[in-house]
């Protein structure tokens, strides 16, 4: 038995069946002019699906709110042309036997005034407060919040109609849903504010409405993180008990799989235990989890923002991942930059071609390989 066999066991959740535990992590590419993914984008995803990636999560694709995007070259999940583009993408992935879901995204107040395809639009937020505590916009009304919720559900319905296999809701990294989670930016005093558990109400409404839109067969993934782009040291939950309180209602609302974003997957989440964020989440909720964070590489992704590459990690790092999957710490493993740089990364691991594994060249960010 190979030391990596656990990584190549099938996985099933609702109607989704994938042949192994490898997931392509969502990575913003900005190669979709006017929000429309073209043939080059379809080919980009198809190459990875054809090279043994078990499940592909699309780059973040924005929902039907004018303030949802800060970049007109980021794909959207709204307009007739962009939806036609996504139909071609999922068709290309299915053609080679792959499975895929869109990551539904709203950047919230990470969007600066004047950015995006609708520069005149206001940015959405929980309470109009920036990460510095400054009030820059009025707090949205209940009706406006309800429209944000329904925009996610509308996008989920499009995913179902287009033939995608699952959806992921982006609730991490300091974007809109995460801003509702974070007390620094969510200063509401209604049902969407208050304690950490109460601050999940916005996400719970999104999850419930998305479930109604996609039906019972499609799995719903939720990506969340402790850290924020606005503050890398931020934490929603300082203890396992707080994390359990935070996650419990989200699980009950209908999350099938939690995608637990860390900068480095090997780092323990709390003192006194080797479990990472995905391990704790699985233990506390009983739900399947995805681990992610510098898989296959020797440095975290923030170095990439500075134009730096990363070296390939050793075979022993993959053995550690497999051992942790085998003992049910987490279920799926998301690979980001290594797979962005090399479409055949999973296929090479499957065939034991470890000497052929490459690191990450920052130039990969400028092309669709």
GROMACS .gro file of C-alpha atoms in nm:
model
  369
    1UNK     CA    1   0.000   0.000   0.000
    2UNK     CA    2   0.136   0.340  -0.099
    3UNK     CA    3   0.189   0.602   0.168
    4UNK     CA    4  -0.024   0.837  -0.043
    5UNK     CA    5  -0.318   0.602  -0.104
    6UNK     CA    6  -0.551   0.800   0.124
    7UNK     CA    7  -0.521   1.098  -0.112
    8UNK     CA    8  -0.652   0.890  -0.401
    9UNK     CA    9  -0.960   0.741  -0.240
   10UNK     CA   10  -1.300   0.852  -0.376
   11UNK     CA   11  -1.515   1.102  -0.189
   12UNK     CA   12  -1.893   1.144  -0.202
   13UNK     CA   13  -2.120   1.411  -0.058
   14UNK     CA   14  -2.485   1.435  -0.169
   15UNK     CA   15  -2.482   1.377  -0.547
   16UNK     CA   16  -2.118   1.475  -0.589
   17UNK     CA   17  -1.869   1.192  -0.638
   18UNK     CA   18  -1.502   1.265  -0.704
   19UNK     CA   19  -1.223   1.013  -0.763
   20UNK     CA   20  -0.967   1.152  -0.519
   21UNK     CA   21  -0.919   1.407  -0.242
   22UNK     CA   22  -0.749   1.682  -0.441
   23UNK     CA   23  -0.932   2.010  -0.499
   24UNK     CA   24  -0.819   2.302  -0.711
   25UNK     CA   25  -0.833   2.604  -0.482
   26UNK     CA   26  -1.004   2.922  -0.606
   27UNK     CA   27  -0.747   3.169  -0.740
   28UNK     CA   28  -0.842   3.506  -0.888
   29UNK     CA   29  -0.697   3.537  -1.238
   30UNK     CA   30  -0.859   3.853  -1.386
   31UNK     CA   31  -0.860   3.708  -1.739
   32UNK     CA   32  -1.231   3.764  -1.808
   33UNK     CA   33  -1.283   4.100  -1.987
   34UNK     CA   34  -1.616   4.260  -1.894
   35UNK     CA   35  -1.668   3.970  -1.652
   36UNK     CA   36  -1.703   3.711  -1.929
   37UNK     CA   37  -1.492   3.391  -1.911
   38UNK     CA   38  -1.377   3.304  -2.260
   39UNK     CA   39  -1.239   2.999  -2.436
   40UNK     CA   40  -0.897   3.048  -2.278
   41UNK     CA   41  -1.054   3.027  -1.932
   42UNK     CA   42  -1.245   2.712  -2.028
   43UNK     CA   43  -0.921   2.556  -2.157
   44UNK     CA   44  -0.739   2.655  -1.836
   45UNK     CA   45  -0.985   2.466  -1.617
   46UNK     CA   46  -1.016   2.175  -1.860
   47UNK     CA   47  -0.639   2.111  -1.851
   48UNK     CA   48  -0.653   2.057  -1.477
   49UNK     CA   49  -0.967   1.845  -1.488
   50UNK     CA   50  -0.797   1.622  -1.748
   51UNK     CA   51  -0.492   1.582  -1.522
   52UNK     CA   52  -0.660   1.406  -1.227
   53UNK     CA   53  -0.779   1.702  -1.019
   54UNK     CA   54  -1.075   1.556  -0.828
   55UNK     CA   55  -1.276   1.877  -0.793
   56UNK     CA   56  -1.223   2.223  -0.936
   57UNK     CA   57  -1.337   2.533  -0.750
   58UNK     CA   58  -1.356   2.830  -0.982
   59UNK     CA   59  -1.191   3.158  -0.913
   60UNK     CA   60  -1.422   3.389  -0.722
   61UNK     CA   61  -1.709   3.494  -0.949
   62UNK     CA   62  -1.919   3.787  -0.838
   63UNK     CA   63  -2.291   3.802  -0.769
   64UNK     CA   64  -2.561   4.044  -0.882
   65UNK     CA   65  -2.480   4.353  -0.676
   66UNK     CA   66  -2.316   4.650  -0.845
   67UNK     CA   67  -2.064   4.684  -0.563
   68UNK     CA   68  -1.972   4.315  -0.562
   69UNK     CA   69  -1.655   4.346  -0.773
   70UNK     CA   70  -1.349   4.568  -0.762
   71UNK     CA   71  -1.213   4.449  -1.099
   72UNK     CA   72  -1.401   4.445  -1.434
   73UNK     CA   73  -1.178   4.158  -1.550
   74UNK     CA   74  -1.295   3.929  -1.270
   75UNK     CA   75  -1.570   3.696  -1.397
   76UNK     CA   76  -1.925   3.751  -1.279
   77UNK     CA   77  -2.215   3.512  -1.241
   78UNK     CA   78  -2.482   3.757  -1.348
   79UNK     CA   79  -2.516   3.856  -1.711
   80UNK     CA   80  -2.625   3.656  -2.015
   81UNK     CA   81  -2.280   3.670  -2.176
   82UNK     CA   82  -2.094   3.573  -1.860
   83UNK     CA   83  -2.333   3.286  -1.788
   84UNK     CA   84  -2.285   3.163  -2.146
   85UNK     CA   85  -1.911   3.172  -2.081
   86UNK     CA   86  -1.953   2.966  -1.765
   87UNK     CA   87  -2.169   2.716  -1.955
   88UNK     CA   88  -1.873   2.663  -2.188
   89UNK     CA   89  -1.639   2.625  -1.889
   90UNK     CA   90  -1.843   2.354  -1.718
   91UNK     CA   91  -1.899   2.184  -2.053
   92UNK     CA   92  -1.523   2.169  -2.111
   93UNK     CA   93  -1.462   2.030  -1.762
   94UNK     CA   94  -1.734   1.767  -1.795
   95UNK     CA   95  -1.604   1.670  -2.139
   96UNK     CA   96  -1.290   1.526  -1.976
   97UNK     CA   97  -1.476   1.374  -1.680
   98UNK     CA   98  -1.407   1.651  -1.430
   99UNK     CA   99  -1.624   1.797  -1.156
  100UNK     CA  100  -1.651   2.169  -1.078
  101UNK     CA  101  -1.836   2.435  -0.884
  102UNK     CA  102  -1.829   2.815  -0.886
  103UNK     CA  103  -1.711   3.013  -0.586
  104UNK     CA  104  -1.976   3.281  -0.531
  105UNK     CA  105  -1.815   3.606  -0.421
  106UNK     CA  106  -1.883   3.960  -0.305
  107UNK     CA  107  -1.584   4.168  -0.198
  108UNK     CA  108  -1.779   4.407   0.026
  109UNK     CA  109  -1.572   4.700   0.149
  110UNK     CA  110  -1.251   4.552   0.011
  111UNK     CA  111  -1.371   4.742  -0.297
  112UNK     CA  112  -1.255   5.102  -0.296
  113UNK     CA  113  -1.477   5.385  -0.427
  114UNK     CA  114  -1.464   5.410  -0.805
  115UNK     CA  115  -1.344   5.054  -0.865
  116UNK     CA  116  -1.503   4.774  -1.062
  117UNK     CA  117  -1.746   4.754  -1.351
  118UNK     CA  118  -1.982   4.999  -1.176
  119UNK     CA  119  -1.747   5.267  -1.040
  120UNK     CA  120  -2.037   5.492  -0.936
  121UNK     CA  121  -2.190   5.226  -0.706
  122UNK     CA  122  -2.150   5.224  -0.330
  123UNK     CA  123  -1.973   4.933  -0.170
  124UNK     CA  124  -2.184   4.693   0.035
  125UNK     CA  125  -2.098   4.627   0.398
  126UNK     CA  126  -2.253   4.517   0.727
  127UNK     CA  127  -2.259   4.863   0.882
  128UNK     CA  128  -2.064   5.107   0.664
  129UNK     CA  129  -1.760   5.082   0.893
  130UNK     CA  130  -1.409   5.011   0.760
  131UNK     CA  131  -1.159   4.777   0.923
  132UNK     CA  132  -1.013   5.084   1.096
  133UNK     CA  133  -1.345   5.156   1.268
  134UNK     CA  134  -1.423   5.459   1.053
  135UNK     CA  135  -1.785   5.514   0.944
  136UNK     CA  136  -1.774   5.592   0.571
  137UNK     CA  137  -2.120   5.482   0.454
  138UNK     CA  138  -2.464   5.451   0.612
  139UNK     CA  139  -2.543   5.108   0.748
  140UNK     CA  140  -2.753   4.916   0.492
  141UNK     CA  141  -3.120   4.870   0.567
  142UNK     CA  142  -3.279   4.531   0.626
  143UNK     CA  143  -3.413   4.549   0.271
  144UNK     CA  144  -3.065   4.607   0.129
  145UNK     CA  145  -2.924   4.318   0.332
  146UNK     CA  146  -3.207   4.097   0.208
  147UNK     CA  147  -3.116   4.188  -0.150
  148UNK     CA  148  -2.753   4.091  -0.087
  149UNK     CA  149  -2.874   3.754   0.042
  150UNK     CA  150  -3.101   3.695  -0.255
  151UNK     CA  151  -2.817   3.781  -0.496
  152UNK     CA  152  -2.619   3.482  -0.365
  153UNK     CA  153  -2.924   3.258  -0.404
  154UNK     CA  154  -2.982   3.385  -0.758
  155UNK     CA  155  -2.624   3.295  -0.848
  156UNK     CA  156  -2.666   2.952  -0.688
  157UNK     CA  157  -2.970   2.894  -0.906
  158UNK     CA  158  -2.766   2.986  -1.213
  159UNK     CA  159  -2.505   2.729  -1.110
  160UNK     CA  160  -2.773   2.462  -1.088
  161UNK     CA  161  -2.919   2.558  -1.427
  162UNK     CA  162  -2.577   2.561  -1.596
  163UNK     CA  163  -2.498   2.209  -1.477
  164UNK     CA  164  -2.231   2.271  -1.216
  165UNK     CA  165  -2.173   1.994  -0.961
  166UNK     CA  166  -2.166   2.202  -0.642
  167UNK     CA  167  -2.125   2.559  -0.520
  168UNK     CA  168  -1.888   2.727  -0.280
  169UNK     CA  169  -1.986   3.040  -0.088
  170UNK     CA  170  -1.688   3.267  -0.018
  171UNK     CA  171  -1.710   3.362   0.348
  172UNK     CA  172  -1.340   3.421   0.415
  173UNK     CA  173  -1.048   3.664   0.387
  174UNK     CA  174  -1.223   3.984   0.492
  175UNK     CA  175  -1.478   3.993   0.210
  176UNK     CA  176  -1.849   4.069   0.256
  177UNK     CA  177  -1.969   3.761   0.446
  178UNK     CA  178  -1.656   3.763   0.658
  179UNK     CA  179  -1.715   4.132   0.732
  180UNK     CA  180  -2.049   4.030   0.884
  181UNK     CA  181  -1.864   3.769   1.094
  182UNK     CA  182  -1.604   4.021   1.215
  183UNK     CA  183  -1.698   4.248   1.507
  184UNK     CA  184  -1.458   4.518   1.387
  185UNK     CA  185  -1.670   4.580   1.077
  186UNK     CA  186  -2.009   4.449   1.190
  187UNK     CA  187  -2.143   4.696   1.443
  188UNK     CA  188  -2.510   4.630   1.379
  189UNK     CA  189  -2.751   4.606   1.671
  190UNK     CA  190  -3.022   4.410   1.489
  191UNK     CA  191  -3.047   4.037   1.419
  192UNK     CA  192  -2.736   4.053   1.198
  193UNK     CA  193  -2.513   4.187   1.476
  194UNK     CA  194  -2.417   4.114   1.833
  195UNK     CA  195  -2.230   3.805   1.951
  196UNK     CA  196  -2.015   3.595   1.720
  197UNK     CA  197  -2.294   3.342   1.685
  198UNK     CA  198  -2.546   3.619   1.608
  199UNK     CA  199  -2.312   3.766   1.345
  200UNK     CA  200  -2.352   3.444   1.144
  201UNK     CA  201  -2.719   3.521   1.067
  202UNK     CA  202  -2.638   3.686   0.733
  203UNK     CA  203  -2.444   3.378   0.621
  204UNK     CA  204  -2.711   3.142   0.751
  205UNK     CA  205  -2.979   3.319   0.546
  206UNK     CA  206  -2.755   3.292   0.238
  207UNK     CA  207  -2.698   2.921   0.296
  208UNK     CA  208  -3.069   2.849   0.346
  209UNK     CA  209  -3.169   3.041   0.034
  210UNK     CA  210  -2.892   2.881  -0.171
  211UNK     CA  211  -3.015   2.539  -0.061
  212UNK     CA  212  -3.364   2.626  -0.181
  213UNK     CA  213  -3.215   2.738  -0.514
  214UNK     CA  214  -2.997   2.432  -0.581
  215UNK     CA  215  -3.215   2.156  -0.433
  216UNK     CA  216  -3.107   1.861  -0.226
  217UNK     CA  217  -2.854   1.703  -0.460
  218UNK     CA  218  -2.591   1.978  -0.492
  219UNK     CA  219  -2.343   2.015  -0.206
  220UNK     CA  220  -2.283   2.359  -0.055
  221UNK     CA  221  -1.928   2.438   0.054
  222UNK     CA  222  -1.849   2.739   0.274
  223UNK     CA  223  -1.500   2.886   0.280
  224UNK     CA  224  -1.407   3.066   0.600
  225UNK     CA  225  -1.090   3.190   0.766
  226UNK     CA  226  -0.972   3.333   1.092
  227UNK     CA  227  -0.731   3.580   0.925
  228UNK     CA  228  -0.841   3.879   0.718
  229UNK     CA  229  -0.658   4.059   0.441
  230UNK     CA  230  -0.714   4.374   0.643
  231UNK     CA  231  -0.551   4.212   0.949
  232UNK     CA  232  -0.354   3.889   0.915
  233UNK     CA  233  -0.358   3.839   1.294
  234UNK     CA  234  -0.738   3.865   1.329
  235UNK     CA  235  -0.924   3.571   1.480
  236UNK     CA  236  -1.297   3.509   1.503
  237UNK     CA  237  -1.257   3.230   1.760
  238UNK     CA  238  -0.983   3.224   2.022
  239UNK     CA  239  -1.085   2.886   2.165
  240UNK     CA  240  -1.235   2.559   2.041
  241UNK     CA  241  -1.551   2.644   2.233
  242UNK     CA  242  -1.587   2.973   2.046
  243UNK     CA  243  -1.520   2.800   1.715
  244UNK     CA  244  -1.789   2.543   1.792
  245UNK     CA  245  -2.039   2.819   1.869
  246UNK     CA  246  -1.950   2.997   1.546
  247UNK     CA  247  -1.972   2.691   1.322
  248UNK     CA  248  -2.269   2.512   1.474
  249UNK     CA  249  -2.539   2.734   1.331
  250UNK     CA  250  -2.372   2.741   0.989
  251UNK     CA  251  -2.367   2.362   0.982
  252UNK     CA  252  -2.731   2.350   1.087
  253UNK     CA  253  -2.821   2.601   0.815
  254UNK     CA  254  -2.705   2.359   0.549
  255UNK     CA  255  -2.329   2.370   0.494
  256UNK     CA  256  -2.215   2.031   0.364
  257UNK     CA  257  -1.841   2.094   0.359
  258UNK     CA  258  -1.631   2.360   0.535
  259UNK     CA  259  -1.331   2.491   0.339
  260UNK     CA  260  -1.095   2.606   0.613
  261UNK     CA  261  -0.847   2.863   0.486
  262UNK     CA  262  -0.506   2.885   0.652
  263UNK     CA  263  -0.185   3.040   0.530
  264UNK     CA  264   0.005   2.718   0.615
  265UNK     CA  265  -0.196   2.396   0.655
  266UNK     CA  266   0.059   2.239   0.891
  267UNK     CA  267   0.014   2.501   1.166
  268UNK     CA  268  -0.199   2.399   1.469
  269UNK     CA  269  -0.504   2.617   1.528
  270UNK     CA  270  -0.504   2.612   1.909
  271UNK     CA  271  -0.241   2.546   2.175
  272UNK     CA  272  -0.232   2.195   2.313
  273UNK     CA  273  -0.337   2.015   1.994
  274UNK     CA  274  -0.181   1.934   1.657
  275UNK     CA  275  -0.514   1.980   1.478
  276UNK     CA  276  -0.523   2.256   1.219
  277UNK     CA  277  -0.833   2.464   1.144
  278UNK     CA  278  -0.983   2.195   0.918
  279UNK     CA  279  -0.914   1.930   1.181
  280UNK     CA  280  -1.085   2.125   1.456
  281UNK     CA  281  -1.378   2.211   1.230
  282UNK     CA  282  -1.436   1.846   1.143
  283UNK     CA  283  -1.407   1.743   1.508
  284UNK     CA  284  -1.651   2.009   1.629
  285UNK     CA  285  -1.914   1.987   1.353
  286UNK     CA  286  -1.885   1.633   1.219
  287UNK     CA  287  -1.894   1.783   0.869
  288UNK     CA  288  -1.636   1.706   0.600
  289UNK     CA  289  -1.364   1.967   0.565
  290UNK     CA  290  -1.112   2.093   0.310
  291UNK     CA  291  -0.765   2.188   0.429
  292UNK     CA  292  -0.565   2.445   0.235
  293UNK     CA  293  -0.256   2.657   0.281
  294UNK     CA  294   0.076   2.627   0.095
  295UNK     CA  295   0.016   2.264  -0.002
  296UNK     CA  296   0.310   2.140  -0.209
  297UNK     CA  297   0.517   2.454  -0.147
  298UNK     CA  298   0.764   2.580   0.110
  299UNK     CA  299   0.627   2.933   0.164
  300UNK     CA  300   0.285   3.091   0.199
  301UNK     CA  301   0.100   3.279  -0.071
  302UNK     CA  302   0.170   3.629   0.063
  303UNK     CA  303   0.518   3.600  -0.087
  304UNK     CA  304   0.348   3.570  -0.425
  305UNK     CA  305   0.190   3.914  -0.384
  306UNK     CA  306   0.545   4.048  -0.356
  307UNK     CA  307   0.640   3.881  -0.683
  308UNK     CA  308   0.832   3.596  -0.520
  309UNK     CA  309   0.822   3.230  -0.613
  310UNK     CA  310   0.820   2.926  -0.386
  311UNK     CA  311   1.003   2.595  -0.389
  312UNK     CA  312   0.841   2.254  -0.404
  313UNK     CA  313   0.802   2.088  -0.064
  314UNK     CA  314   0.934   1.741   0.002
  315UNK     CA  315   0.757   1.410  -0.055
  316UNK     CA  316   0.731   1.382   0.324
  317UNK     CA  317   0.490   1.676   0.326
  318UNK     CA  318   0.252   1.483   0.103
  319UNK     CA  319   0.290   1.175   0.324
  320UNK     CA  320   0.189   1.387   0.623
  321UNK     CA  321  -0.119   1.509   0.435
  322UNK     CA  322  -0.214   1.154   0.343
  323UNK     CA  323  -0.169   1.032   0.699
  324UNK     CA  324  -0.396   1.306   0.829
  325UNK     CA  325  -0.664   1.227   0.571
  326UNK     CA  326  -0.633   0.859   0.663
  327UNK     CA  327  -0.700   0.932   1.029
  328UNK     CA  328  -0.998   1.153   0.939
  329UNK     CA  329  -0.857   1.488   1.048
  330UNK     CA  330  -0.991   1.636   0.724
  331UNK     CA  331  -1.132   1.498   0.401
  332UNK     CA  332  -1.013   1.706   0.106
  333UNK     CA  333  -0.692   1.890   0.021
  334UNK     CA  334  -0.702   2.214  -0.180
  335UNK     CA  335  -0.398   2.297  -0.390
  336UNK     CA  336  -0.347   2.653  -0.509
  337UNK     CA  337  -0.025   2.796  -0.649
  338UNK     CA  338   0.141   2.460  -0.721
  339UNK     CA  339  -0.154   2.368  -0.943
  340UNK     CA  340  -0.174   2.713  -1.095
  341UNK     CA  341   0.188   2.682  -1.206
  342UNK     CA  342   0.164   2.318  -1.319
  343UNK     CA  343  -0.168   2.179  -1.449
  344UNK     CA  344  -0.028   1.825  -1.419
  345UNK     CA  345   0.071   1.854  -1.051
  346UNK     CA  346  -0.188   1.602  -0.924
  347UNK     CA  347  -0.117   1.361  -1.209
  348UNK     CA  348   0.253   1.368  -1.123
  349UNK     CA  349   0.179   1.294  -0.757
  350UNK     CA  350  -0.053   1.009  -0.858
  351UNK     CA  351   0.220   0.854  -1.073
  352UNK     CA  352   0.493   0.902  -0.813
  353UNK     CA  353   0.687   1.150  -1.023
  354UNK     CA  354   0.799   1.353  -0.724
  355UNK     CA  355   1.123   1.467  -0.884
  356UNK     CA  356   0.912   1.634  -1.155
  357UNK     CA  357   0.710   1.843  -0.908
  358UNK     CA  358   0.781   2.210  -0.954
  359UNK     CA  359   0.758   2.503  -0.718
  360UNK     CA  360   0.577   2.824  -0.799
  361UNK     CA  361   0.703   3.089  -1.034
  362UNK     CA  362   0.535   3.426  -0.976
  363UNK     CA  363   0.529   3.477  -1.353
  364UNK     CA  364   0.249   3.217  -1.355
  365UNK     CA  365   0.018   3.487  -1.227
  366UNK     CA  366   0.046   3.672  -1.558
  367UNK     CA  367  -0.063   3.387  -1.788
  368UNK     CA  368  -0.329   3.116  -1.816
  369UNK     CA  369  -0.118   2.802  -1.842
   0.00000   0.00000   0.00000
